[in-house]
Short mmCIF file of C-alpha atoms and ligand atoms in Angstrom, two decimals:
data_model
loop_
_atom_site.label_atom_id
_atom_site.label_comp_id
_atom_site.label_asym_id
_atom_site.label_seq_id
_atom_site.Cartn_x
_atom_site.Cartn_y
_atom_site.Cartn_z
CA UNK A 1 -20.80 31.54 29.66
CA UNK A 2 -18.27 29.36 26.93
CA UNK A 3 -20.22 29.49 23.83
CA UNK A 4 -18.42 26.15 23.42
CA UNK A 5 -20.79 23.23 22.22
CA UNK A 6 -21.63 21.03 25.75
CA UNK A 7 -20.56 17.35 24.95
CA UNK A 8 -21.36 14.61 27.90
CA UNK A 9 -19.17 11.81 28.31
CA UNK A 10 -20.85 8.79 29.61
CA UNK A 11 -16.84 6.64 29.73
CA UNK A 12 -13.74 6.88 30.81
CA UNK A 13 -12.04 8.04 27.09
CA UNK A 14 -8.98 7.79 26.62
CA UNK A 15 -6.22 9.95 27.72
CA UNK A 16 -6.35 11.84 24.76
CA UNK A 17 -9.58 10.63 23.87
CA UNK A 18 -10.69 13.31 26.83
CA UNK A 19 -8.18 15.96 26.56
CA UNK A 20 -9.04 16.95 22.23
CA UNK A 21 -12.41 17.56 23.75
CA UNK A 22 -11.73 19.43 26.46
CA UNK A 23 -9.74 21.45 23.86
CA UNK A 24 -12.33 22.23 21.35
CA UNK A 25 -16.01 21.95 23.95
CA UNK A 26 -17.57 22.07 26.96
CA UNK A 27 -17.17 18.78 28.33
CA UNK A 28 -19.57 16.82 30.74
CA UNK A 29 -17.04 13.75 31.85
CA UNK A 30 -17.79 11.96 35.76
CA UNK A 31 -14.94 9.91 35.82
CA UNK A 32 -16.35 6.91 38.31
CA UNK A 33 -16.70 5.46 34.64
CA UNK A 34 -19.99 3.99 35.39
CA UNK A 35 -22.82 3.12 32.29
CA UNK A 36 -25.84 5.95 32.79
CA UNK A 37 -29.31 4.97 32.78
CA UNK A 38 -32.15 5.26 31.54
CA UNK A 39 -32.95 7.77 33.91
CA UNK A 40 -29.77 9.43 34.05
CA UNK A 41 -29.86 9.65 30.40
CA UNK A 42 -32.68 11.53 29.92
CA UNK A 43 -31.62 14.12 32.73
CA UNK A 44 -29.11 14.80 31.17
CA UNK A 45 -30.06 15.30 28.01
CA UNK A 46 -31.46 18.57 29.22
CA UNK A 47 -27.92 20.42 29.56
CA UNK A 48 -25.73 19.31 26.38
CA UNK A 49 -25.74 19.34 22.36
CA UNK A 50 -23.74 16.58 21.71
CA UNK A 51 -23.50 12.65 23.79
CA UNK A 52 -20.30 10.71 22.97
CA UNK A 53 -21.58 7.05 24.43
CA UNK A 54 -20.30 3.79 24.31
CA UNK A 55 -22.60 0.62 23.95
CA UNK A 56 -23.17 0.16 27.86
CA UNK A 57 -26.22 3.40 27.50
CA UNK A 58 -28.83 2.31 25.89
CA UNK A 59 -30.71 4.17 24.18
CA UNK A 60 -34.43 2.61 23.36
CA UNK A 61 -37.24 4.49 21.93
CA UNK A 62 -38.43 4.93 25.09
CA UNK A 63 -35.61 6.89 26.19
CA UNK A 64 -34.77 8.71 22.86
CA UNK A 65 -38.98 10.74 23.70
CA UNK A 66 -37.52 12.04 26.68
CA UNK A 67 -34.49 13.05 26.01
CA UNK A 68 -34.44 17.45 25.64
CA UNK A 69 -34.67 18.38 22.07
CA UNK A 70 -31.56 19.75 23.00
CA UNK A 71 -29.30 16.82 21.79
CA UNK A 72 -28.39 16.80 18.18
CA UNK A 73 -26.11 14.79 17.84
CA UNK A 74 -25.16 11.52 19.24
CA UNK A 75 -21.13 10.91 18.18
CA UNK A 76 -21.06 6.53 19.71
CA UNK A 77 -17.66 5.59 20.76
CA UNK A 78 -18.42 2.77 18.84
CA UNK A 79 -19.05 1.28 15.88
CA UNK A 80 -21.73 -1.48 17.16
CA UNK A 81 -24.88 -0.03 17.05
CA UNK A 82 -27.91 -1.89 18.43
CA UNK A 83 -27.67 0.41 22.00
CA UNK A 84 -29.26 2.62 19.88
CA UNK A 85 -32.83 2.23 17.46
CA UNK A 86 -31.87 4.85 14.96
CA UNK A 87 -36.07 5.41 14.32
CA UNK A 88 -36.69 6.41 16.89
CA UNK A 89 -33.23 8.34 17.10
CA UNK A 90 -33.93 9.78 13.28
CA UNK A 91 -37.86 9.94 13.95
CA UNK A 92 -37.08 12.96 16.43
CA UNK A 93 -34.14 14.76 14.11
CA UNK A 94 -30.49 13.78 16.41
CA UNK A 95 -27.95 12.63 14.35
CA UNK A 96 -26.18 9.56 15.13
CA UNK A 97 -22.73 8.41 14.13
CA UNK A 98 -19.69 5.74 14.54
CA UNK A 99 -16.09 4.89 14.31
CA UNK A 100 -16.56 1.84 12.10
CA UNK A 101 -12.48 0.72 10.43
CA UNK A 102 -10.84 2.15 13.65
CA UNK A 103 -10.97 -0.72 15.40
CA UNK A 104 -11.01 -3.44 13.08
CA UNK A 105 -7.51 -4.90 12.95
CA UNK A 106 -7.81 -4.81 17.02
CA UNK A 107 -10.88 -6.66 17.81
CA UNK A 108 -9.51 -9.24 15.06
CA UNK A 109 -6.28 -9.86 16.72
CA UNK A 110 -9.02 -10.86 19.65
CA UNK A 111 -11.65 -13.36 17.36
CA UNK A 112 -7.97 -15.48 16.14
CA UNK A 113 -6.75 -14.86 20.03
CA UNK A 114 -10.14 -16.85 20.51
CA UNK A 115 -10.01 -19.60 18.16
CA UNK A 116 -6.79 -19.52 18.73
CA UNK A 117 -6.73 -20.53 22.55
CA UNK A 118 -10.48 -22.37 22.10
CA UNK A 119 -9.11 -25.14 19.74
CA UNK A 120 -5.75 -25.40 21.26
CA UNK A 121 -7.00 -25.10 24.59
CA UNK A 122 -4.69 -21.81 26.18
CA UNK A 123 -6.34 -21.19 29.06
CA UNK A 124 -6.45 -24.28 30.41
CA UNK A 125 -2.94 -24.32 30.05
CA UNK A 126 -1.74 -21.54 31.92
CA UNK A 127 -4.71 -22.86 34.29
CA UNK A 128 -3.43 -25.83 34.82
CA UNK A 129 -0.15 -24.27 35.61
CA UNK A 130 -0.94 -21.50 38.37
CA UNK A 131 -2.98 -23.89 40.10
CA UNK A 132 -0.14 -26.80 40.57
CA UNK A 133 -2.08 -28.75 38.59
CA UNK A 134 0.81 -29.96 35.83
CA UNK A 135 2.38 -33.46 37.36
CA UNK A 136 3.52 -35.39 33.78
CA UNK A 137 4.15 -34.74 30.63
CA UNK A 138 2.64 -37.41 27.28
CA UNK A 139 1.48 -37.30 24.11
CA UNK A 140 -1.42 -37.72 25.26
CA UNK A 141 -2.23 -34.72 27.33
CA UNK A 142 -3.45 -31.77 26.04
CA UNK A 143 -3.92 -32.77 22.83
CA UNK A 144 -6.16 -29.39 20.82
CA UNK A 145 -7.72 -29.15 17.74
CA UNK A 146 -5.12 -27.66 14.42
CA UNK A 147 -5.85 -24.91 12.85
CA UNK A 148 -3.59 -24.13 10.28
CA UNK A 149 -5.39 -25.77 6.99
CA UNK A 150 -8.89 -25.72 7.61
CA UNK A 151 -12.39 -24.49 6.91
CA UNK A 152 -13.47 -20.77 8.49
CA UNK A 153 -17.24 -20.01 7.46
CA UNK A 154 -17.12 -16.00 8.62
CA UNK A 155 -20.50 -14.70 8.70
CA UNK A 156 -20.93 -11.10 7.86
CA UNK A 157 -18.12 -10.07 5.40
CA UNK A 158 -17.91 -6.27 6.78
CA UNK A 159 -14.90 -4.93 8.00
CA UNK A 160 -13.74 -6.53 10.99
CA UNK A 161 -14.74 -10.07 8.41
CA UNK A 162 -12.80 -9.29 5.87
CA UNK A 163 -9.45 -8.11 8.26
CA UNK A 164 -11.02 -11.83 9.86
CA UNK A 165 -10.25 -13.80 6.76
CA UNK A 166 -6.40 -11.82 6.21
CA UNK A 167 -5.73 -12.76 9.17
CA UNK A 168 -7.17 -16.79 8.93
CA UNK A 169 -5.36 -16.92 4.97
CA UNK A 170 -2.07 -16.64 7.66
CA UNK A 171 -3.61 -20.28 9.21
CA UNK A 172 -3.44 -21.59 5.81
CA UNK A 173 -7.05 -21.95 6.37
CA UNK A 174 -9.75 -21.79 3.91
CA UNK A 175 -11.97 -18.91 4.02
CA UNK A 176 -16.06 -19.82 3.08
CA UNK A 177 -18.28 -16.47 3.24
CA UNK A 178 -22.18 -15.47 3.75
CA UNK A 179 -22.88 -11.73 3.16
CA UNK A 180 -25.55 -9.69 2.48
CA UNK A 181 -23.81 -9.10 -0.50
CA UNK A 182 -21.28 -10.53 -1.88
CA UNK A 183 -18.07 -8.97 -2.45
CA UNK A 184 -15.77 -7.59 -5.37
CA UNK A 185 -13.87 -10.86 -6.21
CA UNK A 186 -10.68 -8.30 -5.67
CA UNK A 187 -12.39 -7.79 -1.99
CA UNK A 188 -12.86 -11.88 -1.61
CA UNK A 189 -8.93 -12.34 -1.54
CA UNK A 190 -10.51 -15.64 -2.95
CA UNK A 191 -13.00 -16.46 -0.08
CA UNK A 192 -15.54 -19.37 -1.19
CA UNK A 193 -19.13 -16.68 -1.03
CA UNK A 194 -22.20 -18.36 0.24
CA UNK A 195 -25.71 -16.80 -0.67
CA UNK A 196 -27.49 -18.74 2.21
CA UNK A 197 -26.52 -20.48 5.86
CA UNK A 198 -27.34 -23.20 4.79
CA UNK A 199 -24.11 -23.99 2.39
CA UNK A 200 -21.65 -21.64 4.36
CA UNK A 201 -22.46 -23.98 7.97
CA UNK A 202 -21.81 -28.01 6.74
CA UNK A 203 -18.20 -26.32 5.16
CA UNK A 204 -17.60 -24.27 8.95
CA UNK A 205 -14.89 -25.82 10.60
CA UNK A 206 -14.49 -22.54 12.42
CA UNK A 207 -16.88 -20.71 12.63
CA UNK A 208 -16.75 -17.26 13.41
CA UNK A 209 -19.46 -14.70 14.01
CA UNK A 210 -18.90 -11.34 11.67
CA UNK A 211 -22.56 -9.06 11.88
CA UNK A 212 -24.51 -6.86 13.95
CA UNK A 213 -27.37 -7.93 16.30
CA UNK A 214 -30.65 -6.61 14.40
CA UNK A 215 -34.62 -8.56 14.40
CA UNK A 216 -32.67 -10.66 11.45
CA UNK A 217 -29.80 -11.96 12.99
CA UNK A 218 -30.44 -12.44 16.83
CA UNK A 219 -31.00 -15.93 17.63
CA UNK A 220 -29.14 -16.90 14.18
CA UNK A 221 -26.62 -19.51 16.31
CA UNK A 222 -29.21 -22.35 17.23
CA UNK A 223 -30.13 -25.51 17.65
CA UNK A 224 -30.94 -25.45 13.98
CA UNK A 225 -27.86 -24.09 12.78
CA UNK A 226 -25.05 -25.58 15.54
CA UNK A 227 -25.95 -28.78 14.26
CA UNK A 228 -25.71 -28.71 10.56
CA UNK A 229 -21.97 -27.28 11.29
CA UNK A 230 -19.85 -29.74 11.34
CA UNK A 231 -19.48 -32.51 14.25
CA UNK A 232 -16.52 -30.83 16.81
CA UNK A 233 -16.78 -27.46 14.77
CA UNK A 234 -15.51 -24.42 17.13
CA UNK A 235 -17.35 -21.24 17.02
CA UNK A 236 -16.12 -17.93 18.04
CA UNK A 237 -18.24 -14.64 18.93
CA UNK A 238 -16.93 -11.29 19.18
CA UNK A 239 -19.54 -9.14 17.44
CA UNK A 240 -22.60 -9.20 19.83
CA UNK A 241 -24.14 -11.44 22.50
CA UNK A 242 -27.59 -11.65 21.20
CA UNK A 243 -26.65 -13.20 17.65
CA UNK A 244 -26.17 -16.88 19.94
CA UNK A 245 -29.30 -18.62 21.28
CA UNK A 246 -26.91 -19.24 24.88
CA UNK A 247 -28.62 -22.49 25.56
CA UNK A 248 -27.85 -24.29 21.76
CA UNK A 249 -24.15 -23.09 22.90
CA UNK A 250 -24.51 -25.07 25.76
CA UNK A 251 -26.44 -27.37 24.49
CA UNK A 252 -24.30 -28.40 22.02
CA UNK A 253 -21.25 -27.66 24.00
CA UNK A 254 -22.36 -31.44 26.32
CA UNK A 255 -22.85 -33.23 22.85
CA UNK A 256 -20.30 -32.28 21.19
CA UNK A 257 -21.38 -30.85 17.77
CA UNK A 258 -19.37 -28.11 18.76
CA UNK A 259 -16.25 -28.88 20.03
CA UNK A 260 -15.13 -25.93 21.79
CA UNK A 261 -16.67 -21.19 21.64
CA UNK A 262 -14.83 -18.65 21.82
CA UNK A 263 -16.60 -15.63 22.70
CA UNK A 264 -15.64 -12.68 24.19
CA UNK A 265 -19.16 -11.07 23.54
CA UNK A 266 -22.62 -12.40 25.90
CA UNK A 267 -26.66 -12.06 26.51
CA UNK A 268 -26.28 -10.79 29.30
CA UNK A 269 -23.22 -8.33 29.60
CA UNK A 270 -20.94 -7.37 32.52
CA UNK A 271 -21.36 -10.70 34.12
CA UNK A 272 -21.14 -12.62 31.16
CA UNK A 273 -23.23 -16.66 31.85
CA UNK A 274 -22.03 -18.17 34.76
CA UNK A 275 -23.31 -21.24 33.31
CA UNK A 276 -20.32 -20.69 30.87
CA UNK A 277 -17.55 -20.97 33.38
CA UNK A 278 -18.64 -24.70 34.46
CA UNK A 279 -17.51 -25.92 31.14
CA UNK A 280 -12.70 -26.22 30.15
CA UNK A 281 -14.05 -25.73 26.37
CA UNK A 282 -15.35 -22.50 26.46
CA UNK A 283 -12.35 -19.96 26.48
CA UNK A 284 -13.49 -16.14 27.47
CA UNK A 285 -12.23 -12.49 26.95
CA UNK A 286 -15.39 -9.65 29.13
CA UNK A 287 -15.58 -7.75 25.27
CA UNK A 288 -12.26 -6.37 25.32
CA UNK A 289 -12.63 -7.28 20.91
CA UNK A 290 -11.19 -3.09 20.61
CA UNK A 291 -9.78 -3.04 23.87
CA UNK A 292 -5.54 -1.56 22.86
CA UNK A 293 -4.18 2.46 23.91
CA UNK A 294 -3.73 2.20 19.85
CA UNK A 295 -7.54 1.21 19.02
CA UNK A 296 -9.43 3.50 22.05
CA UNK A 297 -7.41 6.58 21.54
CA UNK A 298 -8.66 5.94 17.47
CA UNK A 299 -12.27 5.47 18.58
CA UNK A 300 -12.06 8.62 20.65
CA UNK A 301 -10.94 10.74 17.36
CA UNK A 302 -13.31 9.58 15.13
CA UNK A 303 -16.05 10.07 17.33
CA UNK A 304 -14.84 13.87 17.26
CA UNK A 305 -13.59 13.97 13.89
CA UNK A 306 -17.25 13.33 13.48
CA UNK A 307 -18.04 15.75 16.31
CA UNK A 308 -15.80 18.51 14.58
CA UNK A 309 -17.75 17.52 10.96
CA UNK A 310 -21.76 18.62 12.30
CA UNK A 311 -20.90 21.48 14.94
CA UNK A 312 -18.34 22.62 11.34
CA UNK A 313 -21.66 22.25 9.99
CA UNK A 314 -20.57 19.13 7.63
CA UNK A 315 -22.15 15.84 7.39
CA UNK A 316 -20.17 13.51 9.14
CA UNK A 317 -18.08 11.04 7.97
CA UNK A 318 -19.99 7.67 9.79
CA UNK A 319 -23.13 9.34 9.65
CA UNK A 320 -25.73 6.30 10.05
CA UNK A 321 -28.72 9.52 10.27
N1 LIG B 1 -15.73 -7.65 20.14
C1 LIG B 1 -15.96 -6.33 20.99
O1 LIG B 1 -15.43 -5.47 21.33
C2 LIG B 1 -16.29 -5.61 18.27
C3 LIG B 1 -14.84 -4.61 17.68
C4 LIG B 1 -15.89 -4.46 17.13
C5 LIG B 1 -16.70 -4.88 16.28
N2 LIG B 1 -18.30 -5.56 17.71
C6 LIG B 1 -19.06 -6.19 16.61
O2 LIG B 1 -18.97 -6.57 15.23
C7 LIG B 1 -19.77 -5.94 14.27
C8 LIG B 1 -19.32 -5.68 13.41
O3 LIG B 1 -18.56 -4.68 12.62
P1 LIG B 1 -17.80 -4.37 11.06
O4 LIG B 1 -17.00 -2.88 11.37
O5 LIG B 1 -17.60 -5.15 10.77
O6 LIG B 1 -19.41 -3.56 10.74
P2 LIG B 1 -19.34 -3.77 9.12
O7 LIG B 1 -20.95 -2.82 9.58
O8 LIG B 1 -18.61 -3.11 8.80
O9 LIG B 1 -19.55 -4.84 8.84
C9 LIG B 1 -20.39 -6.15 9.30
C10 LIG B 1 -21.19 -6.87 8.60
O10 LIG B 1 -22.61 -7.99 8.52
C11 LIG B 1 -23.18 -8.19 6.89
N3 LIG B 1 -24.84 -8.30 8.02
C12 LIG B 1 -25.56 -7.67 8.10
N4 LIG B 1 -26.65 -8.93 9.21
C13 LIG B 1 -26.21 -9.60 8.82
C14 LIG B 1 -26.81 -10.64 7.80
N5 LIG B 1 -28.21 -10.76 8.65
N6 LIG B 1 -26.17 -11.84 7.15
C15 LIG B 1 -25.45 -11.95 6.92
N7 LIG B 1 -24.13 -10.42 7.16
C16 LIG B 1 -25.01 -9.50 7.38
C17 LIG B 1 -23.07 -6.90 7.13
O11 LIG B 1 -23.67 -6.10 4.81
C18 LIG B 1 -22.14 -6.30 6.47
O12 LIG B 1 -20.63 -6.51 5.54
C19 LIG B 1 -19.94 -5.44 14.80
O13 LIG B 1 -21.50 -4.03 14.53
C20 LIG B 1 -19.73 -5.03 16.51
O14 LIG B 1 -21.62 -5.17 16.71
C21 LIG B 1 -16.97 -6.08 18.49
O1 LIG B 2 -19.42 -2.65 18.87
C1 LIG B 2 -17.63 -2.02 19.40
O2 LIG B 2 -17.41 -1.42 18.76
C2 LIG B 2 -17.41 -2.32 20.26
O3 LIG B 2 -18.93 -3.63 20.38
C3 LIG B 2 -17.54 -1.62 21.89
O4 LIG B 2 -18.02 -0.70 21.88
#
C-alpha cells in the first residue's frame, strides 16, 4: 500500500501539473473533466487527504459540514475563492490555499483585450467579415471609441488590478482606483486613489472590476452605480459575474448610459446570460482570464507547492485559513 498522501484533482489540469502531482502523490483524477457536484465531493472526501479543486466545485457550508475528517487541505487551482465557504472550512480545521500572482498577467491581458475589443467593436468587425456582410467602407463605418488618453477606474487594486493599471498606462490612460486600502505612493505609480465609489465613478470613462466577490461587493455594479458613470462609459469585468446586477447592465446598454461592456464572467456559468447575446455592444469571453498554457502550468505548480509545504509540515505560502 502506498504511503503517499492521496490527492483528488477534480478537473483536467495541465499535463505538466498532473505529471508532477503523480510523482509525489497518489492521485485520483477523472479525465472526463466534469465539475464535481455536492454529492460527489462529499462521497470522494472519504478517500482522500487533499483536494485540488477549481472554482467549478462549490464548497458551501452544507458540503463542508459533510466532508470526511480525512480531508486536511483544499489547495485551490484558482485565486478566487468565492466557491469556498472559508468560515465553514476554518471551523472544520481544513487548510485552504489559492494561487495568487501567477495568473495576474494573463488575466490583465484578457481585461485589456475586452477593453479594446468593446471600445473598438472587435467581435462585430470579425463577424461582419465572416458573414460576408462587409460590402462597403465609409468614414462612418464601424466607428468606435478611442482608448488612448481616456480615464480608467479600477475597483480592486490588488494583484490583477495593478497589472491592469500598468497596461492602461501603456495606452496613456489616466488611472483612478478604489480599493479597501490605499496603496503606497510607490505602488500607485501615479494612480489616483478614491476613498469611495462616489468620487471614482464619475471619473471612469472605462471601469474595470478586479475585486473578489464577497458579501460587500456582490451586486456593487447596479442601477445606482451605473448611473454615476459618465454617459457612454465602458464596463469591463474579469473578476466575477455576481459583482454585476445583469438586469441593470442590460438597461444601461439599452439606454446608452453604457456604450459597451466587455465581460469574461457571468452570474450563470457556464452559459452566460442569453439576453446579452442580443446586444452587439456586449463583447463576451467564456471565463478565460487565466487560460494560457504558461499560466495553467504556473497555477498547477503553485497549488502543488502549497500541498508540498503542507505535507512537509510547513506553512503553505498561500494559506487563507
Ligand atoms: N476571469 C478570470 O479568469 C480571473 C482570473 C484571476 C482572478 N479573477 C478574479 O479577480 C479577483 C482579483 O484577483 P487578484 O489576484 O487581483 O486578487 P487580490 O486579492 O490581489 O486583489 C483584490 C483586491 O480587491 C480589493 N477589495 C476587496 N474588497 C473590496 C471592496 N469591497 N472594495 C474595493 N476593493 C476591494 C482588495 O483589497 C484587493 O486589493 C479574484 O478574486 C477573482 O475573483 C478572475
Ligand atoms: O479565480 C481564478 O483563479 C479564475 O477565475 C480561474 O478560476
